[in-house]
Amino acid sequence: MKRTHTCGELNKEWIGKEVTLSGWVNGNRDHGELTFIDLRDKEGITQLVFNPQVDKELHWAGKQLRNEYVISLRGVVSLRPEGTANPKLSTGDIEILVKELEVLNKSLVSPFEITDDAKISEDLRLTYRYLDLRRPLMQKNFRFRHRVSQLVRKFLDKQGFIEIETPVLTKSTPEGARDYLVPSRLSPGKFYALPQSPQLFKQILMVAGVEKYFQIVRCFRDEDLRRDRQPEHTQIDLEMSFIEPEDIFALIEEMISGLFEEMLKIKIKIPFPRISYYEAIDRFGTDRPDMRFEMELVDVTGIVKKSDFEIFKEVINKGGLVKGVKADGCGDFSIRQLDDLRKFALGLGAKGLVWFKIGQDRVSSPVAKFFKPSVIEELSGVMAAKKGDLLLFIADKPPVVHNYLAELRLHLAGKLNLTAAGKYNFSWIIDFPLLEWNEEENRFQARHHPFTAPQDEDLSLLFNEPGRVRAKAYDLVLNGVEIGGGSIRIHKPELQKKVFKALKMDQNRIKEKFGFLLDALEYGAPPHGGIALGLDRLLMLMLSLPTIRDVIAFPKTQKAACLMTGAPDQVEASQLRELGLTTKR
C-alpha cells in the first residue's frame, strides 16, 4: 500500500475520502466493541478505528497492534462523534475507519515512551537514540535545524558567497585544543589531524582570490566537554576579502536578525552593542556577559580600605581588589539562603563571601562592626543600594574576583528567574588582548590564534609591552554564551613573522607547521577576515534547550563516548599492524 497522506494533514475536508497512511503505532485503546489506534509519523498523529461490525478479523488484528509497530492501512476519513474531537491535534476532528491493514514490522517493547513529557535519563536517551529521535520534540528540533541551515545558505548566496569544502584530513597545527589524530597507512609514523577549524584553508582561499567563502562545516576539538561543547560540532564558517570588522558585524547582524524573524517571529534590534574586552571584564567579570539582567560588578576597593576589616585590607595591600554585586530585593534572604551562597562561592574556590543586608532602619552583616556608618553609607551609595537589597562582596586577585563574581552573578540570576526563556540579548565583544601570558611555558601565547592581526596603533608595543597589544578580534555573545568568534587576519608576511617572533616560536616549527601559509602570503595576499558561528550553540539558544546534545543527531557524552554505537572502541590487531601501531593495555 502506497501512502497517500501524512498523519498531520487530514481534516474535515477529506471526510468520505479513501486514504492510505503509514507510520508507527503511538497508542492502543481497546474499548471492547471498538479499538482505537493512534498512528504517528513525522508530521503528526491520526486516530484509527477498528470496528468488528465492518470486519471481525481486521478488528482482531487491530487489537494485536502494540506501540512502535510499523503499519500501513487503507481506510475512509470520518468525522469523530460529537464530543470526542481532540483540539490538541491538527487531525483532531477526524478519524480513519480502517478497511485494510498491513503490519510492516513489529517492535520490541520500547525502554521508554515515545512522548515529549516522558521522564527519561539522558544516558538512556543516547543509548536508544533511534527511539529518542522519534519523539515529536526531537523531530521538531531537527526540522528547525534544517530550516536554519537552508536560510543561512540562501542568505550568504545572495550576498555573493560561494560554498567550498575544505579538507577533513589535514596536518596538525597548534590552535588551542588538542587535535584528534588519524594515523596514515601510506606514510607510516605520520598522522593527519581532524581540523579544529578550516582557519588556514579559508585564508588560503582569500589568497586564491575567492573573496567570499562560506561553509557549514564539521570541526573537531579534543577538550573538556560541557552542555554547550562537543568533540565534533558544526560551524557556519565564512571569510571575506577587502573588509573591516564593521563589514562583518553588519553582515552577521542582518543574517541573525533574519533568522530570528523567520524562525521565531521575533524582531532583534540591530546593531548589537559593542563592548570592549576590558569593559566586559570590569562590568560583568567575563568576556561572554549575559546582559539580559543588570547586577553589574562594582569596584569598592577604595571604599572598604577605609574600614577596619583586616581581611579586605590584607588583600588590598597585596595588590588585590574588592568587588561586589547587588541583588535587588534579596535583603530578606534567610541565614540558610545566605549560607548556600557562601558555600557556592567556596565551591568555586573563593576564600569567602561577605554580605550586607540593607534593612528598613539599619544595615546588617556579620562584619558590620568593622565598618563605620560613614563607610557603610558610602558603600551603599556606590552600589546604588536601596532598602530590601542584598550586597555581596569578594576580595582576591583581580582575575579571581572577576571569575567568582561572574559565576555568582549567573547563579543568583537563575535563582531569581532573571534568565527566563524567550529573551535574547546579543553583544559584540571587541578589542581583545592579542597575547596572553602562559605561566607553564614562561612566554606569551596567542589568545585566539597566531594569524589574528594586531590593532595598527598597538604595533609599537609588540615587543616592549606585548600584553597591552589589542587584537582586531571579536566575539558574538548571546545570553552569556559565545556563539561566534573571528578576527581580521594578518595578510602581510612581514607582520606574520613578527607575531611569530613575539610568541617565541621556533623557526623550524614555524616552517613545519605554517610554511605553506607564509609562502602563500608572499604572493599578493589581500586584506581579509572572517568569523565562525557555532550552529549547535545558536540552535540550542534559539530553541531554549538545556544542551546542544538536543540539536545534534548523534552526540557524545561528557566522556566523549557514543552510548549507541559503543565508540570509541578497540580495533583489530591487523588494522594496527597495517598502521605500524601498538597499544598499551
XYZ file of C-alpha atoms in Angstrom:
585
model
C 0.000 0.000 0.000
C 1.495 3.308 -1.071
C 0.973 6.188 1.372
C -1.304 8.939 0.058
C -1.167 11.316 3.043
C 0.790 12.016 6.208
C -0.622 11.819 9.733
C -0.725 15.592 10.094
C -2.660 16.820 7.095
C -6.144 15.244 7.075
C -9.136 17.319 8.247
C -12.876 17.723 7.692
C -12.355 18.469 4.000
C -11.362 14.829 3.460
C -14.435 13.256 5.066
C -15.697 10.342 2.946
C -12.426 10.017 1.004
C -10.373 6.824 0.992
C -6.755 7.316 2.092
C -3.669 5.251 2.795
C -1.443 6.043 5.787
C 1.808 4.598 7.114
C 3.621 5.115 10.388
C 4.245 3.926 13.931
C 1.643 2.833 16.463
C 1.614 5.520 19.149
C -1.088 4.037 21.385
C -3.720 1.290 21.508
C -7.058 1.773 23.318
C -9.380 -1.227 23.462
C -12.961 -0.069 24.114
C -14.492 -3.516 23.685
C -16.612 -3.145 20.599
C -14.183 -0.630 19.084
C -10.370 -0.466 19.089
C -8.643 2.888 18.637
C -5.063 3.245 17.418
C -3.056 6.467 17.333
C -0.814 6.417 14.270
C 2.267 8.657 14.263
C 4.658 9.839 11.578
C 6.961 12.837 11.319
C 4.024 15.199 10.619
C 1.653 14.282 13.457
C -0.897 11.792 14.786
C -4.110 10.420 13.278
C -6.687 8.281 15.093
C -7.632 4.929 13.531
C -10.789 2.961 14.323
C -11.161 -0.828 14.013
C -14.827 -1.867 14.047
C -15.831 -5.568 14.302
C -19.104 -4.811 12.537
C -17.067 -3.842 9.479
C -14.580 -6.733 9.644
C -14.168 -9.050 12.686
C -10.826 -10.429 11.504
C -9.473 -6.936 10.872
C -10.725 -5.831 14.297
C -8.865 -8.725 15.929
C -5.687 -7.755 14.009
C -6.039 -4.177 15.268
C -6.265 -5.387 18.869
C -2.873 -7.127 18.444
C -1.058 -3.922 17.460
C 1.461 -2.666 20.010
C 3.361 0.596 20.410
C 6.059 1.223 17.775
C 4.754 -1.425 15.359
C 5.172 -0.076 11.813
C 1.960 -0.384 9.811
C 0.221 0.678 6.629
C -3.545 0.885 6.309
C -6.279 1.865 3.941
C -9.457 3.439 5.239
C -12.111 6.117 4.952
C -11.902 9.535 6.608
C -14.797 10.009 9.030
C -15.945 12.804 11.352
C -15.402 11.951 15.008
C -18.591 11.547 17.058
C -19.846 14.683 18.806
C -17.887 15.471 21.953
C -14.862 13.311 21.047
C -12.840 15.765 18.961
C -9.284 16.458 20.140
C -8.438 20.170 19.746
C -4.771 19.497 20.580
C -4.291 17.672 17.261
C -4.458 19.173 13.784
C -6.306 15.961 12.822
C -8.442 16.022 15.963
C -11.783 16.416 14.148
C -11.474 13.222 12.099
C -10.625 9.529 12.373
C -9.923 6.770 9.861
C -12.298 3.798 9.615
C -9.809 1.060 8.726
C -10.674 -1.271 5.829
C -7.274 -2.902 5.240
C -4.161 -3.337 7.409
C -0.582 -4.442 6.773
C 1.959 -4.867 9.583
C 5.274 -3.836 8.035
C 7.371 -4.556 11.114
C 6.885 -5.468 14.765
C 8.741 -3.850 17.649
C 10.133 -4.916 20.974
C 8.743 -3.106 23.999
C 10.381 0.334 23.974
C 12.571 1.139 27.025
C 10.713 4.458 27.314
C 7.594 6.135 25.981
C 7.959 7.966 22.677
C 6.459 11.147 24.108
C 7.808 14.589 24.922
C 6.735 14.519 28.555
C 8.303 11.135 29.402
C 10.929 11.292 32.167
C 13.979 9.700 30.558
C 17.595 9.786 31.717
C 19.979 11.231 29.156
C 22.106 8.073 29.158
C 19.049 6.005 28.217
C 18.092 8.519 25.532
C 21.571 8.383 23.994
C 21.764 4.581 24.171
C 18.478 4.285 22.250
C 18.961 7.434 20.205
C 16.998 5.992 17.277
C 13.958 5.861 19.574
C 14.663 9.205 21.225
C 14.752 10.869 17.807
C 11.222 9.625 17.120
C 9.848 11.910 19.849
C 7.906 14.861 18.370
C 10.114 17.435 20.112
C 13.290 15.939 18.651
C 11.687 15.762 15.198
C 10.817 19.437 15.578
C 14.375 20.311 16.625
C 15.896 18.772 13.526
C 13.379 20.269 11.139
C 14.234 23.597 12.778
C 17.958 22.902 12.294
C 17.416 22.017 8.635
C 15.434 25.193 8.014
C 18.042 27.418 9.680
C 20.817 25.820 7.611
C 18.883 26.409 4.406
C 18.174 30.045 5.318
C 21.872 30.632 6.066
C 22.872 29.169 2.709
C 20.251 31.238 0.890
C 21.291 34.446 2.672
C 25.021 34.027 2.041
C 24.418 33.041 -1.583
C 22.540 36.315 -2.102
C 25.468 38.170 -0.538
C 27.840 36.732 -3.153
C 29.460 33.990 -1.050
C 30.336 30.630 -2.539
C 30.341 27.391 -0.548
C 33.635 25.499 -0.692
C 34.543 22.348 1.234
C 37.923 22.187 2.940
C 39.834 19.012 3.897
C 38.904 16.872 6.881
C 42.263 15.118 6.828
C 44.915 17.787 7.274
C 48.077 18.453 9.258
C 48.291 19.159 12.944
C 48.727 22.862 13.733
C 48.623 24.372 17.236
C 45.227 26.053 17.636
C 44.465 25.824 21.350
C 42.726 22.499 21.959
C 44.216 19.055 21.427
C 43.897 17.606 17.925
C 42.201 14.353 17.026
C 44.896 12.441 15.161
C 44.492 9.922 12.331
C 47.477 7.643 11.530
C 48.473 7.346 7.870
C 48.794 3.823 6.435
C 50.697 5.045 3.377
C 53.154 7.143 5.394
C 53.982 5.044 8.471
C 54.716 7.063 11.596
C 52.926 10.149 10.244
C 49.497 11.463 11.152
C 46.685 13.550 9.814
C 44.728 15.783 12.192
C 40.994 16.408 12.070
C 40.509 20.188 11.718
C 39.675 22.277 14.759
C 38.507 24.820 12.193
C 39.194 25.497 8.487
C 41.273 28.538 9.558
C 44.332 28.155 7.358
C 42.393 26.889 4.351
C 39.948 29.783 4.337
C 42.884 32.200 4.457
C 44.412 30.347 1.526
C 41.102 30.747 -0.338
C 41.340 34.504 0.171
C 44.868 34.464 -1.264
C 43.381 32.465 -4.152
C 41.003 35.334 -4.974
C 37.750 33.694 -3.859
C 36.907 36.881 -1.869
C 33.738 35.494 -0.237
C 33.797 31.930 1.095
C 31.452 30.083 3.434
C 30.910 26.557 4.640
C 28.649 24.823 7.155
C 31.420 22.618 8.379
C 32.209 19.920 10.928
C 35.047 20.774 13.350
C 36.834 18.596 15.912
C 38.419 19.514 19.254
C 39.671 17.179 21.960
C 38.801 19.242 25.028
C 36.774 19.030 28.218
C 33.091 18.744 27.397
C 30.056 20.511 28.857
C 26.465 21.367 27.967
C 27.466 23.680 25.086
C 30.564 21.827 23.886
C 31.015 18.596 21.902
C 34.126 16.927 20.429
C 32.616 17.372 16.970
C 30.499 20.402 16.286
C 29.209 22.395 13.330
C 30.294 25.914 12.374
C 28.873 28.475 9.991
C 32.298 29.442 8.723
C 32.960 32.406 6.446
C 35.783 34.619 5.223
C 35.843 37.856 3.186
C 38.492 39.954 1.458
C 38.866 43.749 1.490
C 36.789 44.275 4.636
C 36.902 45.767 8.129
C 35.281 44.427 11.323
C 32.194 46.602 10.830
C 31.525 44.874 7.495
C 31.445 41.512 9.256
C 29.317 42.881 12.102
C 26.726 44.253 9.670
C 26.609 41.021 7.655
C 26.154 38.772 10.700
C 23.602 41.090 12.326
C 21.487 41.038 9.170
C 21.726 37.243 8.954
C 20.949 36.668 12.648
C 18.035 39.111 12.754
C 16.620 37.481 9.613
C 16.843 34.015 11.176
C 15.042 35.097 14.339
C 12.294 36.867 12.421
C 11.762 33.971 10.018
C 12.038 31.116 12.537
C 10.758 32.624 15.814
C 8.772 35.664 14.628
C 10.964 37.799 16.903
C 12.418 41.146 15.861
C 16.022 41.501 17.033
C 17.247 45.056 17.456
C 20.367 45.852 15.449
C 23.108 46.938 15.547
C 24.210 44.869 18.535
C 26.080 46.705 21.316
C 29.900 46.758 21.016
C 31.732 46.262 24.323
C 35.491 46.109 24.759
C 37.001 43.043 26.388
C 38.274 45.125 29.313
C 34.899 46.783 29.867
C 33.147 43.387 29.815
C 35.542 42.002 32.427
C 35.164 45.109 34.588
C 31.350 45.200 34.462
C 30.469 41.504 34.301
C 33.623 39.569 35.229
C 33.650 37.662 31.936
C 34.187 38.216 28.222
C 30.873 36.490 27.478
C 28.446 38.535 29.591
C 24.796 37.666 29.968
C 23.194 41.089 29.621
C 19.563 40.045 29.971
C 19.800 41.417 33.512
C 21.897 44.089 35.246
C 23.595 43.098 38.515
C 26.912 44.555 37.337
C 30.149 44.270 39.299
C 31.128 47.340 41.325
C 34.685 48.057 42.489
C 34.625 49.114 46.156
C 38.346 48.726 46.860
C 38.856 52.423 47.554
C 35.950 52.493 49.998
C 36.483 49.316 52.027
C 40.149 50.069 52.660
C 38.847 52.817 54.969
C 37.243 50.110 57.137
C 38.776 48.124 59.984
C 38.106 44.813 58.260
C 41.573 43.285 58.126
C 40.755 40.546 55.596
C 39.828 43.149 52.969
C 42.776 45.383 53.861
C 45.248 42.494 53.632
C 44.028 41.583 50.157
C 44.235 45.224 49.022
C 47.768 45.631 50.414
C 48.852 42.625 48.318
C 47.563 44.256 45.127
C 44.123 42.619 45.149
C 40.739 44.249 44.864
C 37.270 44.035 46.366
C 34.209 43.953 44.146
C 30.560 43.271 44.743
C 27.155 42.795 43.197
C 23.722 43.975 44.322
C 20.832 41.501 44.405
C 17.684 43.613 44.195
C 15.045 42.745 46.768
C 17.042 39.924 48.344
C 17.589 41.599 51.694
C 15.109 39.160 53.216
C 17.253 36.114 52.392
C 17.396 33.734 55.330
C 20.627 32.685 57.041
C 20.313 29.350 55.267
C 19.991 31.023 51.863
C 22.995 33.216 52.595
C 24.970 30.193 53.731
C 24.088 28.449 50.465
C 25.510 31.436 48.574
C 28.658 31.285 50.695
C 29.020 27.554 50.012
C 28.528 28.202 46.291
C 31.364 30.761 46.347
C 33.579 28.403 48.339
C 32.794 25.642 45.846
C 34.201 27.856 43.102
C 37.395 28.273 45.115
C 36.688 31.652 46.708
C 38.118 32.202 50.190
C 34.862 33.676 51.448
C 31.816 35.803 50.763
C 30.843 38.949 52.681
C 27.230 40.124 52.705
C 25.314 43.199 53.827
C 21.532 43.357 54.150
C 20.055 46.802 53.570
C 17.202 46.870 56.076
C 14.457 49.347 56.840
C 16.331 51.049 59.657
C 19.825 49.591 59.573
C 22.399 47.636 57.595
C 23.119 44.180 58.998
C 26.134 41.967 58.387
C 28.377 39.649 60.422
C 31.213 42.120 59.686
C 29.234 45.368 60.147
C 31.143 46.185 63.347
C 34.310 46.700 61.291
C 32.683 49.388 59.139
C 31.948 52.894 60.352
C 28.479 54.255 59.495
C 30.055 56.713 57.051
C 31.841 53.844 55.211
C 28.633 51.777 55.065
C 26.768 54.793 53.733
C 29.417 55.363 51.061
C 29.382 51.658 50.212
C 25.583 51.655 49.860
C 25.756 54.768 47.696
C 28.268 53.441 45.191
C 26.284 50.170 44.972
C 23.059 52.171 44.378
C 21.531 50.077 47.169
C 18.013 50.647 48.425
C 16.061 49.187 51.284
C 15.481 45.474 50.856
C 18.619 44.839 48.750
C 21.449 42.388 49.400
C 25.104 43.300 48.769
C 27.683 40.545 48.185
C 31.458 41.077 48.091
C 34.547 39.024 47.248
C 38.185 40.045 47.797
C 41.132 38.476 45.970
C 43.426 38.928 42.967
C 41.583 40.670 40.083
C 41.204 37.586 37.820
C 39.935 35.533 40.754
C 37.416 38.168 41.849
C 36.081 38.560 38.323
C 35.748 34.814 37.794
C 33.937 34.200 41.091
C 31.565 37.143 40.793
C 30.743 36.276 37.177
C 29.639 32.810 38.310
C 27.861 34.131 41.400
C 26.026 36.664 39.251
C 24.689 33.881 36.979
C 23.842 31.699 39.973
C 21.754 34.481 41.520
C 20.093 35.284 38.198
C 18.969 31.668 37.916
C 17.531 31.703 41.442
C 15.736 34.985 40.796
C 14.392 33.856 37.397
C 16.168 36.674 35.552
C 17.169 34.415 32.654
C 13.765 33.145 31.589
C 13.440 31.602 28.117
C 12.350 33.779 25.213
C 14.591 36.759 25.906
C 17.596 37.276 23.607
C 20.435 39.719 24.205
C 23.297 39.956 21.721
C 26.578 41.821 22.065
C 29.894 42.081 20.255
C 32.967 41.819 22.456
C 35.865 43.644 20.797
C 39.456 44.778 21.458
C 40.646 41.504 22.938
C 44.284 41.226 24.023
C 46.325 39.824 21.153
C 48.516 37.792 23.509
C 48.191 36.263 26.974
C 50.849 35.024 29.379
C 51.433 31.267 29.650
C 52.807 30.537 33.135
C 53.835 26.959 32.322
C 55.830 27.842 29.210
C 57.007 31.239 30.540
C 56.039 33.051 27.356
C 53.189 34.876 25.678
C 50.757 32.862 23.567
C 48.060 33.894 21.094
C 44.725 34.448 22.796
C 42.807 33.391 19.694
C 45.290 32.133 17.100
C 48.595 33.461 15.754
C 47.050 34.725 12.497
C 44.948 37.437 14.189
C 46.011 40.962 13.245
C 47.026 43.415 15.999
C 45.461 46.868 16.160
C 47.561 49.199 13.984
C 48.087 51.732 16.783
C 49.452 48.992 19.094
C 52.130 47.612 16.759
C 54.887 49.540 18.537
C 54.078 47.614 21.754
C 54.515 44.168 20.238
C 57.978 43.517 21.691
C 58.160 46.047 24.537
C 54.724 45.583 26.135
C 53.131 42.612 24.330
C 50.444 42.181 26.994
C 48.975 45.581 26.065
C 48.583 44.856 22.346
C 44.933 44.696 21.299
C 43.735 42.396 18.556
C 41.396 43.009 15.648
C 39.323 40.205 17.127
C 35.664 39.968 18.057
C 33.258 37.501 19.648
C 29.488 37.392 19.278
C 27.768 36.646 22.595
C 24.142 35.651 23.077
C 22.686 35.335 26.586
C 26.078 34.728 28.149
C 27.173 32.125 25.576
C 29.831 32.754 22.946
C 28.178 31.750 19.676
C 30.827 33.073 17.323
C 34.305 34.456 17.052
C 36.602 35.802 14.415
C 39.168 38.409 13.500
C 40.830 40.400 10.785
C 43.788 38.257 9.722
C 47.419 39.144 9.174
C 47.874 39.378 5.418
C 51.453 40.697 5.243
C 54.219 38.098 5.647
C 56.498 40.568 7.469
C 53.909 41.184 10.191
C 53.108 37.475 10.477
C 56.779 36.748 11.094
C 56.903 39.482 13.768
C 53.950 37.942 15.609
C 55.597 34.515 15.474
C 58.723 36.114 16.919
C 56.742 37.772 19.728
C 55.333 34.328 20.500
C 58.919 32.974 20.664
C 58.053 30.214 18.239
C 60.915 28.124 16.908
C 61.718 28.934 13.260
C 61.860 25.277 12.244
C 58.493 24.672 13.888
C 57.017 27.701 12.111
C 58.248 26.406 8.772
C 56.995 22.902 9.517
C 53.525 23.909 10.692
C 52.748 27.087 8.757
C 55.239 27.193 5.882
C 52.537 26.823 3.237
C 50.603 29.803 4.645
C 53.704 32.008 4.822
C 54.567 31.055 1.262
C 51.035 31.954 0.131
C 51.190 35.372 1.834
C 54.222 36.204 -0.313
C 52.064 36.125 -3.444
C 49.849 39.175 -3.073
C 47.514 38.225 -0.226
C 44.581 40.658 0.125
C 43.434 42.081 3.475
C 40.864 39.634 4.807
C 38.949 38.498 7.853
C 36.114 36.283 8.909
C 34.095 34.652 11.618
C 32.804 31.235 12.638
C 29.405 30.861 14.310
C 28.631 27.763 16.359
C 25.486 26.437 14.697
C 24.746 23.965 17.509
C 25.002 26.638 20.214
C 22.886 29.080 18.235
C 20.148 26.483 17.759
C 20.286 25.490 21.437
C 19.651 29.084 22.465
C 17.012 29.792 19.823
C 15.045 26.735 20.981
C 15.717 27.385 24.712
C 17.191 23.910 25.171
C 19.431 22.909 28.095
C 22.198 21.341 25.980
C 23.494 21.221 22.405
C 23.088 17.446 22.526
C 19.397 18.065 21.751
C 20.232 19.602 18.359
C 22.931 17.085 17.352
C 21.561 13.853 15.926
C 24.192 11.527 17.401
C 26.067 13.374 20.165
C 28.720 12.166 22.587
C 28.559 12.067 26.370
C 30.736 14.191 28.658
C 33.370 11.458 28.325
C 33.231 11.779 24.509
C 31.576 8.369 24.185
C 28.733 7.314 21.890
C 26.436 5.134 24.025
C 24.523 3.895 20.984
C 27.474 2.539 18.976
C 29.961 1.976 21.788
C 32.568 4.303 20.254
C 35.423 4.699 20.936
C 36.225 1.007 20.713
C 39.130 -1.341 20.182
C 40.133 -2.282 16.619
C 41.518 -5.453 15.143
C 45.212 -6.190 15.680
C 45.593 -6.494 11.885
C 44.428 -2.871 11.471
C 47.050 -1.680 13.929
C 49.767 -3.671 12.166
C 48.866 -2.027 8.859
C 49.377 1.355 10.529
C 52.573 0.345 12.318
C 50.946 0.969 15.703
C 50.853 -0.890 19.006
C 48.731 -0.151 22.062
C 49.432 -0.351 25.768
C 46.678 -2.209 27.619
